PDB file of C-alpha atoms and ligand atoms in Angstrom:
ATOM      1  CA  UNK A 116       0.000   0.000   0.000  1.00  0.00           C
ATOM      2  CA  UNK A 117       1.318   3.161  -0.957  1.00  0.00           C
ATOM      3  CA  UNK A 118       0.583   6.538   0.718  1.00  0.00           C
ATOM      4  CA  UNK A 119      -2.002   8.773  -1.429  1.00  0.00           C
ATOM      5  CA  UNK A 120      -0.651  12.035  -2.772  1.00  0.00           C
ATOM      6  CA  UNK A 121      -2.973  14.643  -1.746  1.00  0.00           C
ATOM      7  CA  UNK A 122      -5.938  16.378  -4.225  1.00  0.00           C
ATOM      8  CA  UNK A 123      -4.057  19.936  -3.956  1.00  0.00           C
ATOM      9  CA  UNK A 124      -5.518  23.429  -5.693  1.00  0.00           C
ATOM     10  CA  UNK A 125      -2.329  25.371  -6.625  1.00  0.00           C
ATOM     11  CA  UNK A 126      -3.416  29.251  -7.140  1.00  0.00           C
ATOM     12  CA  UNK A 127      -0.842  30.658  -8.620  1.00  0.00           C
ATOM     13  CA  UNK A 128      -1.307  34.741  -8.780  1.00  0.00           C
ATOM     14  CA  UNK A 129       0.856  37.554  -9.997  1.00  0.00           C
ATOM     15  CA  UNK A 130       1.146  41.065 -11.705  1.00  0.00           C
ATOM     16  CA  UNK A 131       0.165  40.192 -15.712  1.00  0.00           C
ATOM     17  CA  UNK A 132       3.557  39.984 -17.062  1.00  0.00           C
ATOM     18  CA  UNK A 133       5.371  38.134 -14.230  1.00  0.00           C
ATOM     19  CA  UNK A 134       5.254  35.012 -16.398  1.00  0.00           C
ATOM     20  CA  UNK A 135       2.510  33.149 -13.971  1.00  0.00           C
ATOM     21  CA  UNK A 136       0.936  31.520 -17.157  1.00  0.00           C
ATOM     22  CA  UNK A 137       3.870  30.323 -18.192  1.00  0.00           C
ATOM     23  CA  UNK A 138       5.038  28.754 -14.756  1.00  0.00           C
ATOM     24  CA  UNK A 139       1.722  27.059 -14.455  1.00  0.00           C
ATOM     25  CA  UNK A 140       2.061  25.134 -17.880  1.00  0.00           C
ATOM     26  CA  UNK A 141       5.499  24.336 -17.051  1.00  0.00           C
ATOM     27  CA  UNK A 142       4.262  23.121 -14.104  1.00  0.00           C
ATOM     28  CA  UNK A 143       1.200  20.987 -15.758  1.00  0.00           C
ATOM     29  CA  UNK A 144       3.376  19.444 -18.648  1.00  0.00           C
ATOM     30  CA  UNK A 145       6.321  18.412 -16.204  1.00  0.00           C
ATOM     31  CA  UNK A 146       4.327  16.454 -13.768  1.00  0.00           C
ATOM     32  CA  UNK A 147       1.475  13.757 -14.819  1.00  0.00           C
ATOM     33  CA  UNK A 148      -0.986  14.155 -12.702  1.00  0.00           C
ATOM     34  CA  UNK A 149      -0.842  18.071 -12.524  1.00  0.00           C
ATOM     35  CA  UNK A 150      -3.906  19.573 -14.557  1.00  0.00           C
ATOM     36  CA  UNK A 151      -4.551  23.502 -15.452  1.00  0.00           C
ATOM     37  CA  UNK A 152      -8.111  24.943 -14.252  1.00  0.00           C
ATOM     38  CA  UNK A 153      -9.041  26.264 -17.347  1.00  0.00           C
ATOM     39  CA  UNK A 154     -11.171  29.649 -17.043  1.00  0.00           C
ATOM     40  CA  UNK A 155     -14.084  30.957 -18.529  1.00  0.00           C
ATOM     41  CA  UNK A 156     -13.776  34.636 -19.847  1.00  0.00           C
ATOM     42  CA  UNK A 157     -15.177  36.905 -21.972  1.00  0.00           C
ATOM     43  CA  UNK A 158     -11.991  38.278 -23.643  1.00  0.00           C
ATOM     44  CA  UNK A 159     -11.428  37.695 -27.235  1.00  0.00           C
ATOM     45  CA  UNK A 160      -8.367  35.082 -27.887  1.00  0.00           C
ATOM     46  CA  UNK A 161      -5.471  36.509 -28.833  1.00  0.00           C
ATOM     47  CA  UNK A 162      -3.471  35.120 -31.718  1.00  0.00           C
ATOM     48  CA  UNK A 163      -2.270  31.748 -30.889  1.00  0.00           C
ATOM     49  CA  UNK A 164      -4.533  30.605 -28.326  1.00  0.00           C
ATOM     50  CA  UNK A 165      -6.998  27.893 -28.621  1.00  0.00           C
ATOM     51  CA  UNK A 166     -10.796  27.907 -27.249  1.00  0.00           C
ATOM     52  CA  UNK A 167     -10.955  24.787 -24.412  1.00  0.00           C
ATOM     53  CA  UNK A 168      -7.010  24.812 -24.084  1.00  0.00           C
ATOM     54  CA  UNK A 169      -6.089  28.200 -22.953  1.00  0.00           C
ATOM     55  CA  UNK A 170      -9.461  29.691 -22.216  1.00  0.00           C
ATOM     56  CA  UNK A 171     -12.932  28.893 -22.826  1.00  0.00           C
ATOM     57  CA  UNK A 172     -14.030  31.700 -24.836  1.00  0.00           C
ATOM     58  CA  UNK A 173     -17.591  32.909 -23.781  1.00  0.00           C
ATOM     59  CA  UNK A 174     -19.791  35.760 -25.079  1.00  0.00           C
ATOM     60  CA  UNK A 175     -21.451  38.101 -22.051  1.00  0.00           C
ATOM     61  CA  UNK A 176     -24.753  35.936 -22.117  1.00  0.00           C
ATOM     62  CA  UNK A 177     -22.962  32.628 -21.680  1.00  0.00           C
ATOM     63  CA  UNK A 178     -20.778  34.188 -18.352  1.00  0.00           C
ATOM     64  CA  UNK A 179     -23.980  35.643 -17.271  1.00  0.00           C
ATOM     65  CA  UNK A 180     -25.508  31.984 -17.025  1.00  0.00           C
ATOM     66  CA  UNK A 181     -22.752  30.649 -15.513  1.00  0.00           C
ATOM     67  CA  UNK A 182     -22.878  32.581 -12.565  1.00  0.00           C
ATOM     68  CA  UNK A 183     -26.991  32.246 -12.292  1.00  0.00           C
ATOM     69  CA  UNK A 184     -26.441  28.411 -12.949  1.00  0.00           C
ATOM     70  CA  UNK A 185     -23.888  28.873 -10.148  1.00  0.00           C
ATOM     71  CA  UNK A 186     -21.216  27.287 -12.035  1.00  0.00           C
ATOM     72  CA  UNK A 187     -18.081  29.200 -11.414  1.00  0.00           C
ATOM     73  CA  UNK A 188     -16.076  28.978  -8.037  1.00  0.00           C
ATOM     74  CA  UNK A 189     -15.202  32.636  -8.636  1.00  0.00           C
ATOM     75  CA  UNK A 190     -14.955  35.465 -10.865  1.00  0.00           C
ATOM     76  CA  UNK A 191     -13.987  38.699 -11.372  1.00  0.00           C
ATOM     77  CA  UNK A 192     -13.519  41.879 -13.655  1.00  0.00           C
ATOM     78  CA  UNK A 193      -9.736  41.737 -14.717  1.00  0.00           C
ATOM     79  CA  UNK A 194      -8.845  44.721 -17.360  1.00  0.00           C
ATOM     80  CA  UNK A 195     -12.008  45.290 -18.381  1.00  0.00           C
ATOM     81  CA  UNK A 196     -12.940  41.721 -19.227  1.00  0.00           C
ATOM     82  CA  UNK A 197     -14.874  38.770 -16.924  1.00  0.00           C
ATOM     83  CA  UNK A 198     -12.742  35.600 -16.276  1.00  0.00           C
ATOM     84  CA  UNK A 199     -13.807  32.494 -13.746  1.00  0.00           C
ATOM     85  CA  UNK A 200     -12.839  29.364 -12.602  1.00  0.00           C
ATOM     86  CA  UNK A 201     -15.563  26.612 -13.736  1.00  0.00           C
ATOM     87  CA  UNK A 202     -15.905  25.443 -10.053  1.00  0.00           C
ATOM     88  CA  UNK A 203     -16.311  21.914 -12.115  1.00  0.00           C
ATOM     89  CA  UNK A 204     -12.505  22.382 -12.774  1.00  0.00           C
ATOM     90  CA  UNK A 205     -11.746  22.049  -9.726  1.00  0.00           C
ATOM     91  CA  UNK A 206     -14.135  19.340  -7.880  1.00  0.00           C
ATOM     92  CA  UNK A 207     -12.981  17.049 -10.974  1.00  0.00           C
ATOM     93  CA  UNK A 208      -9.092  17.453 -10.039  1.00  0.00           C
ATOM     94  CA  UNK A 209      -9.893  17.107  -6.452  1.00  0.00           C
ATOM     95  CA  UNK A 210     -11.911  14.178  -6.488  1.00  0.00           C
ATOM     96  CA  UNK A 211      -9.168  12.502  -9.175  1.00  0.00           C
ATOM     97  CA  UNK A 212      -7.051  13.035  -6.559  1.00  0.00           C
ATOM     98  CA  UNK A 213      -5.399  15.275  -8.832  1.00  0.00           C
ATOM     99  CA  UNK A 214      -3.207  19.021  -8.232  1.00  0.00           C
ATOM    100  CA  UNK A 215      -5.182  21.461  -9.944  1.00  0.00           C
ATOM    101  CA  UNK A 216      -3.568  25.016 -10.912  1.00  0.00           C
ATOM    102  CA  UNK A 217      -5.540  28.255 -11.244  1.00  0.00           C
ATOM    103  CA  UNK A 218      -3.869  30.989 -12.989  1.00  0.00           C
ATOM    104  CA  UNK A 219      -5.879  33.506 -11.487  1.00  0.00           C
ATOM    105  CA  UNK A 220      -6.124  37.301 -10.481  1.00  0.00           C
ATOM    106  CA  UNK A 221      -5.861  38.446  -7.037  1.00  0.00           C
ATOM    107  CA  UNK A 222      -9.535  39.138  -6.668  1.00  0.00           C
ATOM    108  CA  UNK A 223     -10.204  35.327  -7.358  1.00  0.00           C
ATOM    109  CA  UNK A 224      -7.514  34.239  -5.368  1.00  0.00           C
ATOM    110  CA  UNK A 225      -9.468  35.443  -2.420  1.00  0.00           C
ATOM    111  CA  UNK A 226     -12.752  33.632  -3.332  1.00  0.00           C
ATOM    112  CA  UNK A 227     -10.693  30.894  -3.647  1.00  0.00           C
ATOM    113  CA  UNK A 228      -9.207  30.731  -0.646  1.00  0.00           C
ATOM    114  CA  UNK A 229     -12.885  31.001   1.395  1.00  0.00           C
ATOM    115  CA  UNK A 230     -14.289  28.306  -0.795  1.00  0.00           C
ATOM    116  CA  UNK A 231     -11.200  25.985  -0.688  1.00  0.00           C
ATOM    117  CA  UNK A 232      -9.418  26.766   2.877  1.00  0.00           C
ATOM    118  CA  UNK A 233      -6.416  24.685   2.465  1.00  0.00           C
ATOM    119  CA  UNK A 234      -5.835  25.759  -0.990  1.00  0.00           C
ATOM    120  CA  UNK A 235      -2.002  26.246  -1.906  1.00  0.00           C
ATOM    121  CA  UNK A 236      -1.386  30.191  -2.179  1.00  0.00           C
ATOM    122  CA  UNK A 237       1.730  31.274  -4.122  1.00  0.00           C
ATOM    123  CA  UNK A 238       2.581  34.827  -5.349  1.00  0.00           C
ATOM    124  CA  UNK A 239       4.875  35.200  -8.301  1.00  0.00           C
ATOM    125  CA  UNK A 240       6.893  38.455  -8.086  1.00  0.00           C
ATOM    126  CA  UNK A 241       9.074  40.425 -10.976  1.00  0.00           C
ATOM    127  CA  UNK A 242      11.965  40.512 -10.486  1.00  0.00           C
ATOM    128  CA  UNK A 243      11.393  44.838 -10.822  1.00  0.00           C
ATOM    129  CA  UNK A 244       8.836  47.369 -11.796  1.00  0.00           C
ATOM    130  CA  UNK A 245      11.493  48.702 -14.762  1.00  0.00           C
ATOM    131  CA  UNK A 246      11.452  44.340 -16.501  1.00  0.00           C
ATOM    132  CA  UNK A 247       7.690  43.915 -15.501  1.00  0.00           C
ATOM    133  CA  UNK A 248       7.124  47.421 -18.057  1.00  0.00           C
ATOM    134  CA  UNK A 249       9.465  45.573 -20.288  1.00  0.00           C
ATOM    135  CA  UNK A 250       7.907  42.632 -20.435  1.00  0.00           C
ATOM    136  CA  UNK A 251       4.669  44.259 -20.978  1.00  0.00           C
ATOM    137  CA  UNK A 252       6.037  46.195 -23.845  1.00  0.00           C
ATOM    138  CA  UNK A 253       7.179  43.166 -25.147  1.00  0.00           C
ATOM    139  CA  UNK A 254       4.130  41.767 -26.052  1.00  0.00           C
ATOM    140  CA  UNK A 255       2.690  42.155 -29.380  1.00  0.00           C
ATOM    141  CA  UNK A 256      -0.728  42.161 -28.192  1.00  0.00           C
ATOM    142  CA  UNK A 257      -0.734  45.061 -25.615  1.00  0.00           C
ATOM    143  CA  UNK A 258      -1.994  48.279 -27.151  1.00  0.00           C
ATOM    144  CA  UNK A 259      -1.013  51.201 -25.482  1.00  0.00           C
ATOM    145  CA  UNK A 260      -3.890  51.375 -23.647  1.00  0.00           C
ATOM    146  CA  UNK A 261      -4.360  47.938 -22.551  1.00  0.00           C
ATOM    147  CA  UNK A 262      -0.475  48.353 -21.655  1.00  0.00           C
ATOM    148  CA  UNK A 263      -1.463  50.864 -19.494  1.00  0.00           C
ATOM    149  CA  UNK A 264      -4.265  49.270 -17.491  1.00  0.00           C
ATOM    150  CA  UNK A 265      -2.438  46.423 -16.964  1.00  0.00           C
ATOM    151  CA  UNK A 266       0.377  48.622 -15.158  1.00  0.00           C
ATOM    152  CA  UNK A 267      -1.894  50.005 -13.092  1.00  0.00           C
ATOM    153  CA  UNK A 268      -3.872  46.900 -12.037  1.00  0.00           C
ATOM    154  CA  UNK A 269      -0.058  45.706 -11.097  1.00  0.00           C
ATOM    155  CA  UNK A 270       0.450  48.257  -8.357  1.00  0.00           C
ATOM    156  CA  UNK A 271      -2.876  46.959  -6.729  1.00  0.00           C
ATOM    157  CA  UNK A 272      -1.842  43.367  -7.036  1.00  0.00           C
ATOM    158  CA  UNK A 273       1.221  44.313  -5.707  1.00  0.00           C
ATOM    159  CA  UNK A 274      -0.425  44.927  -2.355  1.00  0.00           C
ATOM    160  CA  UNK A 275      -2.123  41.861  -1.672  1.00  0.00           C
ATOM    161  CA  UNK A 276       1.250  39.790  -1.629  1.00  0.00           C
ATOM    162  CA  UNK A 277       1.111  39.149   1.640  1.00  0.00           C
ATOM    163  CA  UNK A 278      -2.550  36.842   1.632  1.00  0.00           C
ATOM    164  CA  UNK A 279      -0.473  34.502   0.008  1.00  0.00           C
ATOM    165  CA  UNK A 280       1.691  31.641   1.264  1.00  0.00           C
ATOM    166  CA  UNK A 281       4.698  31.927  -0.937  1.00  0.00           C
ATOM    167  CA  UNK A 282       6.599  34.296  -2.695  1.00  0.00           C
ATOM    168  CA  UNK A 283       8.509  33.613  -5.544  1.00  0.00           C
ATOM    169  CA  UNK A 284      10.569  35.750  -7.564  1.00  0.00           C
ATOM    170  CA  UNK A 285      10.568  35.342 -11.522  1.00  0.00           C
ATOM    171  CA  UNK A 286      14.120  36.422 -12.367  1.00  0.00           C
ATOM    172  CA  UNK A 287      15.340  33.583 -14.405  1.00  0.00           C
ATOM    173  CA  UNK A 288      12.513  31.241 -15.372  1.00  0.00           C
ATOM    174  CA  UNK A 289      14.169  27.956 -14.841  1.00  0.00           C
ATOM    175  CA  UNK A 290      14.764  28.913 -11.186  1.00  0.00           C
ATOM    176  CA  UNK A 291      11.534  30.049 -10.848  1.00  0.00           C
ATOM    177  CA  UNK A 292       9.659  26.928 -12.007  1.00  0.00           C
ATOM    178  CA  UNK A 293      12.124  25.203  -9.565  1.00  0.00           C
ATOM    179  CA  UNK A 294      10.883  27.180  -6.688  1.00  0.00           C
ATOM    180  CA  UNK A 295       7.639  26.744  -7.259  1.00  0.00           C
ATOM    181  CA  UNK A 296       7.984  22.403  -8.071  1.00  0.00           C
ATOM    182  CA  UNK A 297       9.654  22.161  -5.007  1.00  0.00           C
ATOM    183  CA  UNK A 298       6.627  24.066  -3.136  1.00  0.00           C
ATOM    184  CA  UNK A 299       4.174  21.998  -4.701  1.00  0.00           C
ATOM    185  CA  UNK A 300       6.368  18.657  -4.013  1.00  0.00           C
ATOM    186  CA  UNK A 301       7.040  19.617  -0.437  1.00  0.00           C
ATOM    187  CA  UNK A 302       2.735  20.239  -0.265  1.00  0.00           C
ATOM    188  CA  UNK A 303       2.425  16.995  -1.161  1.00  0.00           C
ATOM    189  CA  UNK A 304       4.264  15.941   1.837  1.00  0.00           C
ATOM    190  CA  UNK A 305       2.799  17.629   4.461  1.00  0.00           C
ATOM    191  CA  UNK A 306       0.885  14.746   6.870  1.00  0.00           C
ATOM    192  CA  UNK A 307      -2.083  16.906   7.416  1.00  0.00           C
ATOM    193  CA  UNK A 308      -2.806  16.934   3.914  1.00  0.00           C
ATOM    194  CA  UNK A 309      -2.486  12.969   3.778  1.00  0.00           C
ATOM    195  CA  UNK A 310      -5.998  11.348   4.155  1.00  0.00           C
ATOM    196  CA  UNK A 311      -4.999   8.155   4.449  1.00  0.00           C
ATOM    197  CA  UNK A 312      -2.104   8.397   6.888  1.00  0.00           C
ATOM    198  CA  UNK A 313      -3.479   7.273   9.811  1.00  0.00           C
ATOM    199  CA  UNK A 314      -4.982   3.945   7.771  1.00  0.00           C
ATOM    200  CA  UNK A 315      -1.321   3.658   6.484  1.00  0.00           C
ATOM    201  CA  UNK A 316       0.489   3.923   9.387  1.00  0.00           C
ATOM    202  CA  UNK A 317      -1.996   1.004  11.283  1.00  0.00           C
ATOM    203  CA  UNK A 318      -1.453  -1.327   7.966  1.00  0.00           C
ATOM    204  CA  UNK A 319       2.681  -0.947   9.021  1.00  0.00           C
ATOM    205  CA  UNK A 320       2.048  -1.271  12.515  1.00  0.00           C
ATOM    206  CA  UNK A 321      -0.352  -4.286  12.518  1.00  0.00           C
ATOM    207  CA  UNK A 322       2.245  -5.663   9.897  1.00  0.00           C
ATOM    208  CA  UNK A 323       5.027  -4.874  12.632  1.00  0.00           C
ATOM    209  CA  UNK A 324       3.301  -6.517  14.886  1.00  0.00           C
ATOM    210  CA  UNK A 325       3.131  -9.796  13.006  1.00  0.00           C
ATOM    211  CA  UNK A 326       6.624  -9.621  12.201  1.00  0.00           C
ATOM    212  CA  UNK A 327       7.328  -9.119  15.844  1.00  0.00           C
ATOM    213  CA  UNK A 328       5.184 -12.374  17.179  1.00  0.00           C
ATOM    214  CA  UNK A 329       6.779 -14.064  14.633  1.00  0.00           C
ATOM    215  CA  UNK A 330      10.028 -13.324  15.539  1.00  0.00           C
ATOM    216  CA  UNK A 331      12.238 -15.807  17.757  1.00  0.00           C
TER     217      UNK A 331
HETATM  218  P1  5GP B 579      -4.915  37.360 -19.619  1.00  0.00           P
HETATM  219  O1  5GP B 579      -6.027  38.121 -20.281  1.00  0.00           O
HETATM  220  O2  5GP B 579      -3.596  38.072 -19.739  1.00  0.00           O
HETATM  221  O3  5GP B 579      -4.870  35.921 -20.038  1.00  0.00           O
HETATM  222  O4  5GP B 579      -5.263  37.331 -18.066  1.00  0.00           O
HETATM  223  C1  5GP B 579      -5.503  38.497 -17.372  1.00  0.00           C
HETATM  224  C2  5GP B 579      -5.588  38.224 -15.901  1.00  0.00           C
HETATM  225  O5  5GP B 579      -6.764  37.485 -15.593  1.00  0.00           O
HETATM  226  C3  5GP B 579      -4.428  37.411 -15.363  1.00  0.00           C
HETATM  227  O6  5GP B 579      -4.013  37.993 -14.129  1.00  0.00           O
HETATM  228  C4  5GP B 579      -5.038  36.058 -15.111  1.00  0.00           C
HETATM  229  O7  5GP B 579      -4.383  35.377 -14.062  1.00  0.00           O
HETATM  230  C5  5GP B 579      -6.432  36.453 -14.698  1.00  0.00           C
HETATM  231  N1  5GP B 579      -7.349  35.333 -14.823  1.00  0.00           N
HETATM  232  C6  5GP B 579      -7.343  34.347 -15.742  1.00  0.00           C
HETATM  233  N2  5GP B 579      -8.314  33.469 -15.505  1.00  0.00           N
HETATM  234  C7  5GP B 579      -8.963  33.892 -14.391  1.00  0.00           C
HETATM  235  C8  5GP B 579     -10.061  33.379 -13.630  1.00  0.00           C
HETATM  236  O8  5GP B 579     -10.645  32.349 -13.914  1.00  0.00           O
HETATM  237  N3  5GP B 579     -10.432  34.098 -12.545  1.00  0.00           N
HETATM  238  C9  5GP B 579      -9.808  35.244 -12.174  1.00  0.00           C
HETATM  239  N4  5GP B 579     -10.241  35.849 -11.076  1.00  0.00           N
HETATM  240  N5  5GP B 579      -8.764  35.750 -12.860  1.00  0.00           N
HETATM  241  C10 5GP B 579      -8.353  35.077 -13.955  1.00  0.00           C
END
C-alpha cells in the first residue's frame, strides 16, 4: 500500500507579465498528474490561443448563465474583461485526486481561498517594476492602452502579496519553475494533507506486529 498524494488546488497569482501563465504550464506538462483549471472569460483570444485549451471563450450571455447556474467557483472583472474558474474544474481534479492550478487574479484568489481553505497560495513576483514594463512592452498584443491598465492593475496586485503563502521571484525562469515544483512537491508531503495516513500507518504497525510475534 502506498501513501495517497494529496488532491491539492495550486493558485498561482501575480502582476500580468510576471510570467505566472507560463510557470503554471510548465508546471502541468512536467508532472502527470498536474492539470490547469481552465477559465471561462469573456476576452477575445489573442493570436495563438486555442478555445478549451487556454481559455474557454464565452460571449457576455454565456458568463452571465454561468454565474446564475452557479457554475463558477469565482470570478472577477480583470482589465475590463470577466474571467472564472468553472468550479467543475476544480471538484474534478480534487476528487481525481489530482493538483489542480488556477492561474488567477488576485480578486479570485481570495474567493478561492474562502471556498477551498487549504488551498495552496503562491505569489509570483518580478523581479522589478522597470522588466515587468518591459515585459509588458514586449508583447505584441498590448496596445497602449491595454499596456497601461495592466500597469496600473499591477500596483494593486502588488499589495495583496502578503494573503499569500509563498513568494517567488521570476528572475530567471528555470529557477523560478524550480521554486515553485519544489513548493508543490514539499505540499504533497505535508501529513495533514495525507488522508490516508493514519490507515497507512496502522497497515505498518499491525504488519510490525506480526513480524514481531513471529520473531524468535
Ligand atoms: P490574460 O487576459 O492576460 O490571459 O489574463 C488576465 C488576468 O486574468 C491574469 O491575471 C489572469 O491570471 C487572470 N485570470 C485568468 N483566468 C482567471 C479566472 O478564472 N479568474 C480570475 N479571477 N482571474 C483570472
Amino acid at each position: 500500500m502506498t501513501i495517497q498524494r494529496p488532491a491539492l488546488p495550486v493558485v498561482l497569482s501575480a502582476p500580468s507579465g510576471a510570467g505566472k501563465t507560463t510557470l503554471a504550464r510548465m508546471l502541468v506538462d512536467r508532472h502527470d498528474d498536474v492539470v490547469f483549471s481552465i477559465s471561462a472569460t469573456t476576452r477575445p483570444a489573442r493570436p495563438g490561443e486555442t478555445d478549451g485549451q487556454d481559455y474557454h471563450f464565452v460571449d457576455d450571455n454565456t458568463f452571465d448563465r454561468m454565474i446564475e447556474h452557479n457554475k463558477l467557483a469565482e470570478w472577477a472583472v480583470v482589465h475590463g474583461r470577466r474571467y472564472g474558474t468553472p468550479r467543475q474544474e476544480i471538484t474534478d481534479a480534487i476528487q481525481q485526486g489530482r493538483t489542480v492550478v488556477l492561474d488567477i487574479d488576485v480578486q479570485g484568489a481570495r474567493q478561492v481561498r474562502k471556498m477551498f481553505p487549504d488551498a495552496l497560495m503562491v505569489f509570483v513576483l518580478p523581479p522589478s517594476a522597470r522588466e515587468l514594463a518591459r515585459r509588458l512592452t514586449g508583447r505584441a498584443s498590448e496596445e497602449d492602452l491595454e499596456r497601461r491598465r495592466r500597469l496600473d492593475n499591477a500596483r494593486n496586485e502588488l499589495r495583496a502579496v502578503s494573503e499569500f503563502d509563498y513568494v517567488v521571484v521570476n528572475d530567471d525562469l528555470e529557477q523560478a519553475y524550480t521554486e515553485i515544483a519544489s513548493i508543490v512537491r514539499a505540499e504533497w508531503s505535508r501529513s495533514d494533507r495525507l488522508r490516508d495516513l493514519d490507515e497507512h500507518t496502522r497497515g505498518m504497525i499491525a504488519e510490525l506486529d506480526e513480524i514481531i510475534r513471529q520473531s524468535p
